[in-house]
Amino acid sequence: MSQITRRRFVGSGMTIVALASLPRARAQAMAPSLGYPATRIGSLGTLKEGVGQYFAYPDDAAQGLLLKLGKPAIGGLGKERDIVAFSAACTHMGCGVAYKGERLQCPCHYSMFDPAKNGQVYQGLASSYLPQIPLRIDAAGDIYAVAVEGLIWGRARNILSKGA
Ligand code: FES
């Protein structure tokens, strides 16, 4: 019978902890991307670094935030790969988030999300990423929302049907 050393025991425990935390993070980062009709939500000419622009997508009742971060972001477009967009509905209880101090911050219970890392929760009560909104930029510099990665808070489907 082989003896297990303290070092091997601690090492195997750390491996188990690392593996146990992997599926949730990967699942959130790999949320299904649901495509909707492309909608113009801004332009390179009017987008300012550090200033969030609100828009409606994929329907008029769903608010999103378009951002130019000034540093590369996962899924970022533009010359600096820093233009991203997210659902503005906090994944804790749906309050509207705002862009402040390089974070998307919720005023209700102070959750914070990292827009450079797929909307990952930075701190607070929210337990899942903000849905990222993939973008397309055309030759004229117009910015379009083309999909939503994941489910917008409080919805069974990302597009509400009339009367829903
Ligand atoms: S609704 Fe955003 S932290 Fe609670």
GROMACS .gro file of C-alpha atoms and ligand atoms in nm:
model
  168
    1MET     CA    1   0.000   0.000   0.000
    2SER     CA    2   0.144   0.339  -0.090
    3GLN     CA    3   0.170   0.613   0.163
    4ILE     CA    4   0.036   0.956   0.084
    5THR     CA    5   0.261   1.244   0.185
    6ARG     CA    6   0.130   1.569   0.332
    7ARG     CA    7   0.247   1.752   0.020
    8ARG     CA    8   0.060   1.511  -0.212
    9PHE     CA    9  -0.254   1.532   0.004
   10VAL     CA   10  -0.257   1.914   0.004
   11GLY     CA   11  -0.176   1.921  -0.367
   12SER     CA   12  -0.461   1.689  -0.456
   13GLY     CA   13  -0.701   1.893  -0.244
   14MET     CA   14  -0.603   2.212  -0.426
   15THR     CA   15  -0.659   2.040  -0.758
   16ILE     CA   16  -1.010   1.935  -0.652
   17VAL     CA   17  -1.093   2.292  -0.538
   18ALA     CA   18  -0.966   2.433  -0.869
   19LEU     CA   19  -1.167   2.185  -1.073
   20ALA     CA   20  -1.481   2.237  -0.866
   21SER     CA   21  -1.475   2.612  -0.932
   22LEU     CA   22  -1.407   2.577  -1.305
   23PRO     CA   23  -1.745   2.467  -1.442
   24ARG     CA   24  -1.943   2.766  -1.309
   25ALA     CA   25  -1.695   3.024  -1.435
   26ARG     CA   26  -1.666   2.854  -1.773
   27ALA     CA   27  -2.041   2.811  -1.798
   28GLN     CA   28  -2.097   3.181  -1.736
   29ALA     CA   29  -1.822   3.290  -1.973
   30MET     CA   30  -1.961   3.056  -2.239
   31ALA     CA   31  -2.329   3.157  -2.206
   32PRO     CA   32  -2.521   3.088  -2.526
   33SER     CA   33  -2.513   3.377  -2.769
   34LEU     CA   34  -2.865   3.443  -2.893
   35GLY     CA   35  -2.877   3.640  -3.216
   36TYR     CA   36  -3.138   3.907  -3.284
   37PRO     CA   37  -3.180   4.156  -3.567
   38ALA     CA   38  -2.884   4.396  -3.578
   39THR     CA   39  -2.972   4.731  -3.425
   40ARG     CA   40  -2.765   5.051  -3.454
   41ILE     CA   41  -2.681   5.161  -3.100
   42GLY     CA   42  -2.408   5.422  -3.153
   43SER     CA   43  -2.115   5.534  -3.361
   44LEU     CA   44  -1.740   5.566  -3.325
   45GLY     CA   45  -1.775   5.940  -3.383
   46THR     CA   46  -1.985   6.004  -3.072
   47LEU     CA   47  -1.856   5.736  -2.833
   48LYS     CA   48  -1.633   5.880  -2.561
   49GLU     CA   49  -1.388   5.686  -2.348
   50GLY     CA   50  -1.517   5.639  -1.994
   51VAL     CA   51  -1.871   5.757  -2.072
   52GLY     CA   52  -2.145   5.494  -2.099
   53GLN     CA   53  -2.421   5.531  -2.357
   54TYR     CA   54  -2.755   5.365  -2.285
   55PHE     CA   55  -2.950   5.197  -2.562
   56ALA     CA   56  -3.249   4.962  -2.602
   57TYR     CA   57  -3.182   4.606  -2.724
   58PRO     CA   58  -3.309   4.352  -2.819
   59ASP     CA   59  -3.645   4.524  -2.752
   60ASP     CA   60  -3.751   4.867  -2.630
   61ALA     CA   61  -3.784   4.752  -2.267
   62ALA     CA   62  -3.430   4.608  -2.241
   63GLN     CA   63  -3.168   4.866  -2.155
   64GLY     CA   64  -2.803   4.816  -2.242
   65LEU     CA   65  -2.482   5.012  -2.193
   66LEU     CA   66  -2.228   5.080  -2.469
   67LEU     CA   67  -1.876   5.149  -2.342
   68LYS     CA   68  -1.533   5.250  -2.465
   69LEU     CA   69  -1.304   5.133  -2.188
   70GLY     CA   70  -0.966   5.265  -2.301
   71LYS     CA   71  -0.808   4.921  -2.254
   72PRO     CA   72  -0.855   4.588  -2.432
   73ALA     CA   73  -1.158   4.387  -2.328
   74ILE     CA   74  -1.283   4.034  -2.393
   75GLY     CA   75  -1.502   4.061  -2.700
   76GLY     CA   76  -1.395   4.424  -2.750
   77LEU     CA   77  -1.407   4.584  -3.095
   78GLY     CA   78  -1.239   4.887  -3.246
   79LYS     CA   79  -0.871   4.971  -3.292
   80GLU     CA   80  -0.803   4.929  -2.920
   81ARG     CA   81  -1.038   4.628  -2.881
   82ASP     CA   82  -1.204   4.825  -2.602
   83ILE     CA   83  -1.561   4.882  -2.724
   84VAL     CA   84  -1.811   4.653  -2.549
   85ALA     CA   85  -2.176   4.648  -2.448
   86PHE     CA   86  -2.377   4.480  -2.174
   87SER     CA   87  -2.729   4.444  -2.050
   88ALA     CA   88  -2.779   4.720  -1.792
   89ALA     CA   89  -3.005   4.503  -1.574
   90CYS     CA   90  -2.814   4.385  -1.265
   91THR     CA   91  -2.815   4.006  -1.236
   92HIS     CA   92  -2.903   4.023  -0.865
   93MET     CA   93  -3.249   4.184  -0.874
   94GLY     CA   94  -3.259   4.380  -1.196
   95CYS     CA   95  -3.168   4.736  -1.093
   96GLY     CA   96  -3.004   4.947  -1.361
   97VAL     CA   97  -2.625   4.952  -1.353
   98ALA     CA   98  -2.408   5.254  -1.435
   99TYR     CA   99  -2.049   5.282  -1.558
  100LYS     CA  100  -1.824   5.436  -1.293
  101GLY     CA  101  -1.456   5.393  -1.212
  102GLU     CA  102  -1.399   5.126  -1.479
  103ARG     CA  103  -1.677   4.912  -1.331
  104LEU     CA  104  -2.044   4.858  -1.397
  105GLN     CA  105  -2.197   4.939  -1.060
  106CYS     CA  106  -2.541   4.865  -0.925
  107PRO     CA  107  -2.685   5.133  -0.691
  108CYS     CA  108  -2.928   4.895  -0.515
  109HIS     CA  109  -2.698   4.654  -0.332
  110TYR     CA  110  -2.360   4.761  -0.471
  111SER     CA  111  -2.272   4.471  -0.696
  112MET     CA  112  -1.994   4.554  -0.939
  113PHE     CA  113  -1.913   4.393  -1.273
  114ASP     CA  114  -1.595   4.402  -1.481
  115PRO     CA  115  -1.669   4.514  -1.839
  116ALA     CA  116  -1.322   4.408  -1.956
  117LYS     CA  117  -1.387   4.047  -1.846
  118ASN     CA  118  -1.725   3.953  -1.998
  119GLY     CA  119  -1.917   4.133  -1.722
  120GLN     CA  120  -1.774   3.912  -1.448
  121VAL     CA  121  -1.897   3.987  -1.096
  122TYR     CA  122  -1.632   4.188  -0.916
  123GLN     CA  123  -1.809   4.215  -0.581
  124GLY     CA  124  -2.154   4.220  -0.426
  125LEU     CA  125  -2.467   4.009  -0.415
  126ALA     CA  126  -2.499   3.930  -0.786
  127SER     CA  127  -2.395   3.574  -0.861
  128SER     CA  128  -2.373   3.576  -1.239
  129TYR     CA  129  -2.211   3.778  -1.515
  130LEU     CA  130  -2.393   4.063  -1.685
  131PRO     CA  131  -2.503   3.939  -2.028
  132GLN     CA  132  -2.260   4.077  -2.285
  133ILE     CA  133  -2.401   4.215  -2.608
  134PRO     CA  134  -2.179   4.128  -2.906
  135LEU     CA  135  -2.125   4.414  -3.149
  136ARG     CA  136  -2.044   4.482  -3.511
  137ILE     CA  137  -1.891   4.802  -3.649
  138ASP     CA  138  -1.946   4.887  -4.014
  139ALA     CA  139  -1.719   5.081  -4.250
  140ALA     CA  140  -1.895   5.409  -4.165
  141GLY     CA  141  -1.820   5.361  -3.794
  142ASP     CA  142  -2.176   5.278  -3.695
  143ILE     CA  143  -2.199   5.033  -3.404
  144TYR     CA  144  -2.462   4.759  -3.405
  145ALA     CA  145  -2.580   4.519  -3.136
  146VAL     CA  146  -2.622   4.175  -3.291
  147ALA     CA  147  -2.688   3.928  -3.006
  148VAL     CA  148  -2.715   3.876  -2.631
  149GLU     CA  149  -2.487   3.629  -2.451
  150GLY     CA  150  -2.711   3.476  -2.187
  151LEU     CA  151  -3.048   3.569  -2.045
  152ILE     CA  152  -3.139   3.924  -1.942
  153TRP     CA  153  -3.240   3.940  -1.576
  154GLY     CA  154  -3.607   3.875  -1.502
  155ARG     CA  155  -3.688   3.733  -1.844
  156ALA     CA  156  -3.774   3.386  -1.962
  157ARG     CA  157  -3.682   3.500  -2.316
  158ASN     CA  158  -3.468   3.796  -2.414
  159ILE     CA  159  -3.732   3.946  -2.641
  160LEU     CA  160  -4.066   4.013  -2.475
  161SER     CA  161  -4.371   3.936  -2.679
  162LYS     CA  162  -4.640   4.203  -2.694
  163GLY     CA  163  -4.844   4.201  -2.375
  164ALA     CA  164  -4.578   4.002  -2.184
  165FES     S1  165  -3.008   4.462  -0.768
  165FES    FE1  166  -2.800   4.496  -0.814
  165FES     S2  167  -2.694   4.434  -0.636
  165FES    FE2  168  -2.902   4.398  -0.592
   0.00000   0.00000   0.00000
